[in-house]
Coordinates of C-alpha atoms and ligand atoms in Angstrom, one line a residue:
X972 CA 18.5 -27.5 9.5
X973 CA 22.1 -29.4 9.7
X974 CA 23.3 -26.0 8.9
X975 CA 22.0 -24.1 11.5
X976 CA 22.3 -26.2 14.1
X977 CA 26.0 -25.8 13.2
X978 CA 26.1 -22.7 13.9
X979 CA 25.0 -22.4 16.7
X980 CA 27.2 -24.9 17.8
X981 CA 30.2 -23.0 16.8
X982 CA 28.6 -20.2 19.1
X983 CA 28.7 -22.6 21.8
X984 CA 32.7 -23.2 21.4
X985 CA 33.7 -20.0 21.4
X986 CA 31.4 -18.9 24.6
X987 CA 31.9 -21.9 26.2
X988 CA 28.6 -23.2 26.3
X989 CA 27.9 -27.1 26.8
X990 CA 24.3 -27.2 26.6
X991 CA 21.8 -24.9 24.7
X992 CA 18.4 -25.7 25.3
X993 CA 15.5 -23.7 23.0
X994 CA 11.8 -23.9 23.7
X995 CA 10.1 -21.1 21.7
X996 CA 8.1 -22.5 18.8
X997 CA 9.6 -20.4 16.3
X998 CA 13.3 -21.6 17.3
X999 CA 12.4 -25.2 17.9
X1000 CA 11.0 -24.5 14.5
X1001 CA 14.0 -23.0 13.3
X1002 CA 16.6 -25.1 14.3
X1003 CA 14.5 -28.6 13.8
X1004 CA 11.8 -27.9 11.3
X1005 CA 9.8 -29.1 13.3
X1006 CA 6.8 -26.1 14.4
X1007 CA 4.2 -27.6 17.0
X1008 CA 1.9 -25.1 20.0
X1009 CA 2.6 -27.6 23.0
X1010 CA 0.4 -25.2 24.9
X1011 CA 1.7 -26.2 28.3
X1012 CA 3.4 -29.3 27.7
X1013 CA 7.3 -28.9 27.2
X1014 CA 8.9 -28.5 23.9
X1015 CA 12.8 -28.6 23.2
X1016 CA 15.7 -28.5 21.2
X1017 CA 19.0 -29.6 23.2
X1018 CA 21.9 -29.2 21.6
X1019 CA 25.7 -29.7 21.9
X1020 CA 29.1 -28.7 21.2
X1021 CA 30.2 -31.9 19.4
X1022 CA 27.6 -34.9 20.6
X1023 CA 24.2 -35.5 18.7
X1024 CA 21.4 -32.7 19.4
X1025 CA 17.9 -34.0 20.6
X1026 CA 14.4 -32.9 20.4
X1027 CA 11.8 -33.3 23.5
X1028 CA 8.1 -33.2 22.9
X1029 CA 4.6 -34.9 23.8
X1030 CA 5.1 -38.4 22.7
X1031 CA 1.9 -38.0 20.3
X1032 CA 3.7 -35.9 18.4
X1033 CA 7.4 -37.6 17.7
X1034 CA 5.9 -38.7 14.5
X1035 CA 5.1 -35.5 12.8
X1036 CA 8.6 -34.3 14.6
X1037 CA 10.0 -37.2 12.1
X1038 CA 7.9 -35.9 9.3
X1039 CA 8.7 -32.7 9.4
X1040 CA 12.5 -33.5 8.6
X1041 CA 14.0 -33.8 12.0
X1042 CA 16.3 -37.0 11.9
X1043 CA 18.1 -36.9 15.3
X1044 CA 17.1 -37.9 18.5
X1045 CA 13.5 -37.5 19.7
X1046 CA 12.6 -37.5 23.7
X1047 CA 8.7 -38.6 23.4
X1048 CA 7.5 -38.3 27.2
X1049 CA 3.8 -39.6 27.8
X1050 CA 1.4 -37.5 30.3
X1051 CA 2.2 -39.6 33.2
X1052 CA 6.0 -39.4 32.4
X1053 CA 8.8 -36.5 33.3
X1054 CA 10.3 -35.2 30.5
X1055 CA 13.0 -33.6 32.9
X1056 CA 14.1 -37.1 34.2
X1057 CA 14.4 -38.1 30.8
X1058 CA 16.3 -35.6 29.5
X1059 CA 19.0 -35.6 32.3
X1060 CA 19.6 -39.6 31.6
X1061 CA 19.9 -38.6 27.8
X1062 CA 22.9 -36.0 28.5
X1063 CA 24.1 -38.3 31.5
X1064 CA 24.6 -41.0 28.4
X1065 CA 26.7 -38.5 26.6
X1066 CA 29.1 -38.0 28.9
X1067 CA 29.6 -34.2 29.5
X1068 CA 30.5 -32.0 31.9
X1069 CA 28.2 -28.8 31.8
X1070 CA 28.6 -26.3 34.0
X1071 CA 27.1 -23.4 31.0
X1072 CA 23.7 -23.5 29.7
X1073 CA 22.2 -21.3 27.4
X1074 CA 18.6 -21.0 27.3
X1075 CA 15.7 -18.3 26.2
X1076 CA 15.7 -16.1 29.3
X1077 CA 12.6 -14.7 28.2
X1078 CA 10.5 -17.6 27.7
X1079 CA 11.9 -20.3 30.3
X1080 CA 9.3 -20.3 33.2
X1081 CA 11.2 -20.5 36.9
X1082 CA 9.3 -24.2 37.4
X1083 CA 11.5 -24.9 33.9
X1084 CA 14.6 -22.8 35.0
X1085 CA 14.7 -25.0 38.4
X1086 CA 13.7 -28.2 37.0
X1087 CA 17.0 -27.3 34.8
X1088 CA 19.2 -26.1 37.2
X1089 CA 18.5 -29.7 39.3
X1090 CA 20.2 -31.5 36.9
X1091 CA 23.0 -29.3 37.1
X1092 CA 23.4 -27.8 39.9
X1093 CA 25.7 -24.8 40.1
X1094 CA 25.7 -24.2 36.6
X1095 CA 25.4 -20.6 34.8
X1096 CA 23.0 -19.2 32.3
X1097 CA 23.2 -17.6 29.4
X1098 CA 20.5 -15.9 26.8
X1099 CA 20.5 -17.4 23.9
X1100 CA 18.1 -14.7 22.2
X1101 CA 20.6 -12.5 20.3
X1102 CA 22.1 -15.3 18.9
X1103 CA 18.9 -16.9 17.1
X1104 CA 17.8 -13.5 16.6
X1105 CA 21.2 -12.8 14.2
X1106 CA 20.7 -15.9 12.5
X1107 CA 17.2 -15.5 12.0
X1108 CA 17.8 -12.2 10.2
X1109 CA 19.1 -13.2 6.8
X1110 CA 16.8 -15.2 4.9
X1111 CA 17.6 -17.9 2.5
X1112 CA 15.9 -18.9 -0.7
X1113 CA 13.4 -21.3 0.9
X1114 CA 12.6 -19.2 3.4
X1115 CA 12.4 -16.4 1.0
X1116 CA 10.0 -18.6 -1.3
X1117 CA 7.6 -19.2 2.1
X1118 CA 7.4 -15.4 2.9
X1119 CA 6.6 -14.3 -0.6
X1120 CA 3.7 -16.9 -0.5
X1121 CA 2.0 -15.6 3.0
X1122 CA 2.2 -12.1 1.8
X1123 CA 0.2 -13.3 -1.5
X1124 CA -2.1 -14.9 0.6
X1125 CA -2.3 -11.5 3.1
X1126 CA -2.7 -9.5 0.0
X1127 CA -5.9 -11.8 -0.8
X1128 CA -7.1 -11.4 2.7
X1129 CA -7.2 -7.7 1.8
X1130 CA -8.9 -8.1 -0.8
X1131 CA -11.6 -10.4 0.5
X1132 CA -12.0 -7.8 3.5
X1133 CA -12.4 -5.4 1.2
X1134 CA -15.4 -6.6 -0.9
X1135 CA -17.0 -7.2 2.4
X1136 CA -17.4 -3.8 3.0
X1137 CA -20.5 -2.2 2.9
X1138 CA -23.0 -0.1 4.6
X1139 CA -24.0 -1.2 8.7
X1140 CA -21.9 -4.3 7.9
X1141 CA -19.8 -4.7 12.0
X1142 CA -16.0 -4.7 11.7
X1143 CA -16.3 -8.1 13.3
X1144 CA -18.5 -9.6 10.5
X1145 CA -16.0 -8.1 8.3
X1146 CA -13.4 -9.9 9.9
X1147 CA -14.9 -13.1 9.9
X1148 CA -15.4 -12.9 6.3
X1149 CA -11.4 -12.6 5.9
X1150 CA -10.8 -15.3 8.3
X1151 CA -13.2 -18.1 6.4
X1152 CA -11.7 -17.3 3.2
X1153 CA -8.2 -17.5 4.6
X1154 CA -9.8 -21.2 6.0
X1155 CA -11.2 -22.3 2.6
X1156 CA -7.9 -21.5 1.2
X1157 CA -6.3 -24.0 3.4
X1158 CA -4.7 -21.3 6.1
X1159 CA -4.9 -22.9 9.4
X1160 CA -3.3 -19.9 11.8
X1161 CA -3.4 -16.1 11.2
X1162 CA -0.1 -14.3 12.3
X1163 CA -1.9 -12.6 14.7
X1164 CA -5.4 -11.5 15.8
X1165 CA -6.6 -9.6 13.1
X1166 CA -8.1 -6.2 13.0
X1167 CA -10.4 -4.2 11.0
X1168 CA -11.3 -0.8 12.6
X1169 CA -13.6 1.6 11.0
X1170 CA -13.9 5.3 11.5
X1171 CA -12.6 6.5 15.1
X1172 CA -11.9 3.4 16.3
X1173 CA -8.7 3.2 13.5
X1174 CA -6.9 6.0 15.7
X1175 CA -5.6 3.6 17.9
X1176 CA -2.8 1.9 16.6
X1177 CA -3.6 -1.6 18.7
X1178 CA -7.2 -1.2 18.8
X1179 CA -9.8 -4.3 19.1
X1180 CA -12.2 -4.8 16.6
X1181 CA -15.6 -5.0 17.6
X1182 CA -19.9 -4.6 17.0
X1183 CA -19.2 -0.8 15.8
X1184 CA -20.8 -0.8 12.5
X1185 CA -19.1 0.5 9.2
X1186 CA -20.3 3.9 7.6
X1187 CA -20.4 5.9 4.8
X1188 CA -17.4 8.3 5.3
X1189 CA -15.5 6.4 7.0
X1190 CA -11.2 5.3 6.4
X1191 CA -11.7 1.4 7.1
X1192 CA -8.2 0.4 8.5
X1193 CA -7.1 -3.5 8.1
X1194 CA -4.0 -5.2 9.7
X1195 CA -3.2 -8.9 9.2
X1196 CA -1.2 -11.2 8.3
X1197 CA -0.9 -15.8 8.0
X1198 CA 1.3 -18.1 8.9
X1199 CA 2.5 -20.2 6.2
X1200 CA 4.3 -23.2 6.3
X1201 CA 5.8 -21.4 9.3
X1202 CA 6.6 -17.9 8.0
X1203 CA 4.4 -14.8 9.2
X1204 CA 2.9 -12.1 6.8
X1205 CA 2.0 -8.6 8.2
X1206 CA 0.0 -6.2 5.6
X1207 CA -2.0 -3.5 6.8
X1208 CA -4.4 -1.0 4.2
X1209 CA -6.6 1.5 4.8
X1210 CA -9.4 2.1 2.3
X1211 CA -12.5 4.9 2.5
X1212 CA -16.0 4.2 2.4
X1213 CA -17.7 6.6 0.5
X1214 CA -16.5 10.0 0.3
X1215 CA -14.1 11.2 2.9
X1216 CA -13.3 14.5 4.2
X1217 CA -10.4 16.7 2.9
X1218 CA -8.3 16.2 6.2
X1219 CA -8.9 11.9 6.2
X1220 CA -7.3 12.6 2.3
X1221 CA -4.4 14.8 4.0
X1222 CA -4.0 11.9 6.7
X1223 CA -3.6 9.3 4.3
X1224 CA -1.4 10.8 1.2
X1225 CA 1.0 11.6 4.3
X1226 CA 1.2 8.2 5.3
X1227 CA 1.6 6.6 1.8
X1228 CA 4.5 9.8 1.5
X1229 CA 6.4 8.4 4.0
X1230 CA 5.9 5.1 3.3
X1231 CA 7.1 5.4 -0.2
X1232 CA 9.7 7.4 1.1
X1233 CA 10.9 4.8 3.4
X1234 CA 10.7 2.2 1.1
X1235 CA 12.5 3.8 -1.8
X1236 CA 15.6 4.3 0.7
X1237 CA 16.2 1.0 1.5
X1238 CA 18.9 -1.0 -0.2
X1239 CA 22.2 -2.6 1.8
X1240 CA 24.3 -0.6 3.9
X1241 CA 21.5 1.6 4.7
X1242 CA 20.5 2.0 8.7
X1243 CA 17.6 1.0 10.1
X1244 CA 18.0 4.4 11.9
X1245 CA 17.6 6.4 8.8
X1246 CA 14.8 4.4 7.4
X1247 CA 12.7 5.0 10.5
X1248 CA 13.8 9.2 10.5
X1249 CA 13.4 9.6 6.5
X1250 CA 9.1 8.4 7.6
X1251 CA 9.2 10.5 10.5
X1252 CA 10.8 13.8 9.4
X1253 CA 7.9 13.5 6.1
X1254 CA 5.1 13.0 8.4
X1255 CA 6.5 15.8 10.8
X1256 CA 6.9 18.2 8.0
X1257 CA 3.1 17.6 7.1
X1258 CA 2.6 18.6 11.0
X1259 CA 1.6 15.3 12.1
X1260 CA 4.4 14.6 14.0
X1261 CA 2.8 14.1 17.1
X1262 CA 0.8 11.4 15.9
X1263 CA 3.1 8.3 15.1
X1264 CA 4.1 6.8 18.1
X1265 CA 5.4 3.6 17.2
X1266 CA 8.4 2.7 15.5
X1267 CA 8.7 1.8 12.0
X1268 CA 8.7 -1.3 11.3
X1269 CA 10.0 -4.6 12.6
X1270 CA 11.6 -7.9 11.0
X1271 CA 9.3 -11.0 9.7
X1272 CA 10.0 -14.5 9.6
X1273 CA 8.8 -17.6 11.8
X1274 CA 7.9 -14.7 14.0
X1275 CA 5.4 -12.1 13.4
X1276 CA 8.0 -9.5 15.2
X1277 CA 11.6 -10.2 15.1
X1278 CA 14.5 -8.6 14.8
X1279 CA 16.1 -6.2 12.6
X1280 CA 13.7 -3.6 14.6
X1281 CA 13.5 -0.6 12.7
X1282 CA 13.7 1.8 15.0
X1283 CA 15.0 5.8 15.0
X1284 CA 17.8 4.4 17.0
X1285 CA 19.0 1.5 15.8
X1286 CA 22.6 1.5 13.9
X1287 CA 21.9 -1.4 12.7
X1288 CA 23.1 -1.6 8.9
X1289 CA 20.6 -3.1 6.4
X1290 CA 22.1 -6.3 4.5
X1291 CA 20.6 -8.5 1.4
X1292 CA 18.4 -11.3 2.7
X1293 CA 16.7 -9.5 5.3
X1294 CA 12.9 -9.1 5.2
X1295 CA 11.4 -6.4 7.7
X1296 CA 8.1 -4.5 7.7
X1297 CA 7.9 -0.6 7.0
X1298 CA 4.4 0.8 8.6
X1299 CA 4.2 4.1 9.4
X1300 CA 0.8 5.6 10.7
X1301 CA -0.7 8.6 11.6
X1302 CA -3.4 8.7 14.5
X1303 CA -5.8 11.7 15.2
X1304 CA -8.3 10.8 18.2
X1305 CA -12.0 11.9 17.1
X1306 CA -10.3 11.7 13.8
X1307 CA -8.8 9.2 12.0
X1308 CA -6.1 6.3 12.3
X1309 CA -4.4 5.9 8.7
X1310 CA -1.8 3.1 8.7
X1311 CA 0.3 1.8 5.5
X1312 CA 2.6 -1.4 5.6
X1313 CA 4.4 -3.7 3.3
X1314 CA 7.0 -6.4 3.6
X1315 CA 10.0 -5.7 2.0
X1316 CA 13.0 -7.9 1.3
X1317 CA 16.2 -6.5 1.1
X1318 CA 18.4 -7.1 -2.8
X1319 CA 21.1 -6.4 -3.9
X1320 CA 20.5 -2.5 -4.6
X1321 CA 17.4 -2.0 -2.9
X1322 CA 13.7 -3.2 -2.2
X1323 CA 11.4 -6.1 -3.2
X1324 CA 7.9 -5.7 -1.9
X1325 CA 6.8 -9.2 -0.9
X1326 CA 3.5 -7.9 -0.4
X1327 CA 1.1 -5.9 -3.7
X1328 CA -2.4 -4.8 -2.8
X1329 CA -2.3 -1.5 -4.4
X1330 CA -1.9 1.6 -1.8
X1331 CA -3.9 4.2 -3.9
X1332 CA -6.5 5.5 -2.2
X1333 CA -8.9 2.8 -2.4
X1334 CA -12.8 3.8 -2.3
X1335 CA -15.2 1.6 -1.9
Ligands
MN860 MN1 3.7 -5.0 11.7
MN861 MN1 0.6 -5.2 11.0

């Protein structure tokens, strides 16, 4: 954590920043080790150019903060205390002049921004987003070791969802299979709500599982993903249930085309840009190119999305340590919704696929 906090730090002297103050979970997480949901209660990481950084958070939990490795300062504000009061008196003890602060324009609510701005008043804000997001977006071996880890355990989740299956069986009973396995196997948080969609209901690409029962015929479509030990997984498979029609086949071996496709391209140096295009162009020449509106994939890590975003514009150049998703679908209404994804970490000359469940055409 020393070492990113350093970083940023140098950020902060050559833009001129005094105070940087991050309240997401995953950079909290990030830059403290430290990962904790204070639903509404404040949570922060306040760091300087040269004077100690502290952490702010529900007094109940400045113990685990300690556990979880972070060795600075720890601002533990009771119910009936302000945290805001508190963390002005801690700066006012370190004897700065700020007059820049950069903060996560996207997730700072305005009571925060002007509970902020009334300890300094006058003072300008910057985003501190693209920052994190860059250093987010090279992984190092530790993080490498968690990731490979949640995509085992997403790979099992597919599995388990998979012997579920079976005839009038509701995509939510399905899905609560998968989530009480993932339990029993000692995964507290998926990486986000999980979906299994059966027949028609698989041609939306964020569609909500429900009561609608499973039948024979049917392309069974499953997206999910856990956290562990802070690092997202994001797998999704699509299996049949019994025999399938000739155009569900054509739907899917297009798909798993342009996935391979995709995934066999990558390797350093590579953009994102082309990734996304070499999917696109091999699911346009089957003559579905109408039907895969999303992009192709997006980076993994503490978050479930995060950045490099994989995208048919992004210039982005692909570099060894980054771990992204490639997930490229095809979805005909009254038809079928066929969707294909992996993790992939970026080597040295190409590709490792963090996560394994086979992409064959499973039948079931
Ligand atoms: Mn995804
Ligand atoms: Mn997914």
């Amino acid at each position: 954590m020393e070492h990113r906090l350093h970083r940023l730090m140098e950020w902060m002297k050559t833009k001129d920043i005094q105070f940087s103050f991050m309240t997401t979970t995953e950079n909290v997480f990030y830059l403290s080790g430290f990962r904790s949901d204070p639903h509404e209660r404040l949570l922060g990481v306040g760091v300087f150019q040269d004077a100690e950084p502290f952490l702010v958070c529900p007094k109940m939990e400045m113990t685990d903060a300690k556990a979880a490795g972070w060795d600075h300062q720890i601002i533990g504000y009771s119910d009936i205390e302000n945290p805001w009061d508190m963390i002005g008196q801690t700066i006012a003890k370190r004897n700065l002049f700020i007059q820049t602060i950069a903060v996560e324009k996207q997730h700072l609510n305005v009571e925060r921004y002007e509970a902020l701005s009334a300890l300094y008043p006058g003072s300008a804000f910057v985003a501190a987003e693209e920052k994190l997001q860059q250093m987010r977006m090279i992984k190092d071996e530790k993080e490498l070791k968690l990731l490979r880890k949640a995509a085992q355990m997403a790979d099992h989740a597919i599995q388990t969802g998979v012997n579920a299956i079976r005839e009038g069986i509701s995509e939510l009973e399905v899905l609560a299979a998968i989530e009480f396995e993932m339990k029993k196997q000692g995964i507290s948080e998926m990486s986000f709500s999980t979906m299994v969609l059966t027949g028609k209901n698989a041609a939306s690409p964020h569609g909500v599982p429900g009561a609608t029962k499973i039948q024979k015929g049917d392309l069974v479509l499953f997206d999910l993903g856990v956290v562990y030990e802070g690092y997202c997984s994001d797998i999704t498979r699509t299996v049949a249930f019994g025999d399938i029609d000739d155009k569900q086949r054509e739907i899917y071996e297009t798909v798993l085309k342009a996935e391979e496709a995709a995934i066999a391209a990558v390797r350093p140096g590579v953009t994102a840009k082309e990734l996304d295009l070499i999917a696109r162009q091999t699911i346009a020449d089957a003559g579905y190119g109408d039907y895969f509106p999303h992009r192709l994939g997006h980076g993994l890590g503490a978050s479930v999305h995060e950045y490099p975003s994989i995208t048919e514009t992004n210039e982005l150049k692909l570099e060894e340590g980054m771990v992204f998703t490639i997930e490229p679908g095809i979805y005909v209404p009254g038809v079928a919704g066929v969707r294909i994804e992996d993790d992939l970490y970026v080597t040295k000359q190409g590709a490792e696929s963090l996560t394994a469940f086979p992409k064959k055409l499973t039948f079931v």
